[in-house]
Amino acid sequence: LKNGENSAIMGGKPVGENVIWVCRTLSCDLRGGKALQEHLEERLGCHAGQTSSDGKFTLLKAECLAACGQAPM
């Protein structure tokens, strides 16, 4: 993403250079989606829906990434 591009995904707020989506639907949750989200939150130092302090990563939750067979995504 370029500066300001796709900021609509965060309600007009700026997003990081890299956007990481974590699927939180049933298939992914049953196969570790929550643990994956928690690990990313710890590593990036921000919660889902936020951008890391260095501005490099935005972590978002997705309703479905359409890859249930490869869960978690």
Short mmCIF file of C-alpha atoms in Angstrom, two decimals:
data_model
loop_
_atom_site.label_atom_id
_atom_site.label_comp_id
_atom_site.label_asym_id
_atom_site.label_seq_id
_atom_site.Cartn_x
_atom_site.Cartn_y
_atom_site.Cartn_z
CA LEU A 1 0.00 0.00 0.00
CA LYS A 2 1.14 3.49 -0.71
CA ASN A 3 0.71 6.22 1.92
CA GLY A 4 -2.99 6.83 2.41
CA GLU A 5 -4.05 4.15 -0.07
CA ASN A 6 -6.83 1.85 1.14
CA SER A 7 -7.26 3.79 4.37
CA ALA A 8 -10.99 3.12 3.98
CA ILE A 9 -10.40 -0.30 5.54
CA MET A 10 -9.69 1.50 8.81
CA GLY A 11 -12.42 4.10 8.56
CA GLY A 12 -10.17 6.69 6.96
CA LYS A 13 -7.31 6.19 9.44
CA PRO A 14 -3.86 5.61 7.95
CA VAL A 15 -2.77 2.00 7.61
CA GLY A 16 0.70 0.52 7.94
CA GLU A 17 2.98 -0.31 5.04
CA ASN A 18 1.83 -3.94 5.37
CA VAL A 19 -1.69 -5.05 6.24
CA ILE A 20 -2.06 -8.45 7.91
CA TRP A 21 -5.51 -10.03 7.94
CA VAL A 22 -6.33 -12.86 10.35
CA CYS A 23 -9.45 -14.90 9.70
CA ARG A 24 -11.57 -15.40 12.81
CA THR A 25 -14.42 -17.56 11.49
CA LEU A 26 -15.16 -21.02 12.89
CA SER A 27 -12.86 -23.09 10.64
CA CYS A 28 -9.84 -20.93 11.39
CA ASP A 29 -10.72 -20.54 15.07
CA LEU A 30 -10.92 -24.31 15.52
CA ARG A 31 -7.47 -24.66 13.96
CA GLY A 32 -5.68 -21.94 15.91
CA GLY A 33 -6.87 -18.62 14.49
CA LYS A 34 -7.14 -17.04 17.93
CA ALA A 35 -3.65 -18.20 18.91
CA LEU A 36 -2.30 -16.84 15.61
CA GLN A 37 -3.92 -13.45 16.27
CA GLU A 38 -2.54 -13.35 19.83
CA HIS A 39 0.95 -14.25 18.59
CA LEU A 40 0.85 -11.49 15.98
CA GLU A 41 -0.43 -8.98 18.54
CA GLU A 42 2.49 -9.83 20.81
CA ARG A 43 5.10 -9.70 18.03
CA LEU A 44 3.78 -6.48 16.47
CA GLY A 45 2.97 -4.72 19.75
CA CYS A 46 -0.56 -3.81 18.68
CA HIS A 47 -4.03 -5.32 18.83
CA ALA A 48 -6.27 -6.25 15.91
CA GLY A 49 -7.63 -3.06 14.39
CA GLN A 50 -4.45 -1.12 15.19
CA THR A 51 -1.18 -0.20 13.51
CA SER A 52 2.23 -0.96 15.01
CA SER A 53 4.09 1.97 16.54
CA ASP A 54 6.67 1.94 13.73
CA GLY A 55 3.88 2.22 11.14
CA LYS A 56 5.00 -0.89 9.30
CA PHE A 57 2.08 -3.21 10.10
CA THR A 58 -1.67 -2.96 10.50
CA LEU A 59 -3.34 -6.03 12.00
CA LEU A 60 -6.96 -6.66 11.08
CA LYS A 61 -9.53 -9.38 11.69
CA ALA A 62 -11.36 -10.79 8.68
CA GLU A 63 -14.73 -12.51 8.67
CA CYS A 64 -13.55 -15.02 6.06
CA LEU A 65 -10.55 -15.30 3.76
CA ALA A 66 -12.10 -18.19 1.76
CA ALA A 67 -9.31 -20.67 2.48
CA CYS A 68 -10.98 -22.91 5.07
CA GLY A 69 -9.06 -25.98 3.90
CA GLN A 70 -5.77 -24.29 4.77
CA ALA A 71 -6.91 -22.83 8.11
CA PRO A 72 -5.82 -20.91 10.04
CA MET A 73 -5.34 -17.94 7.74
#
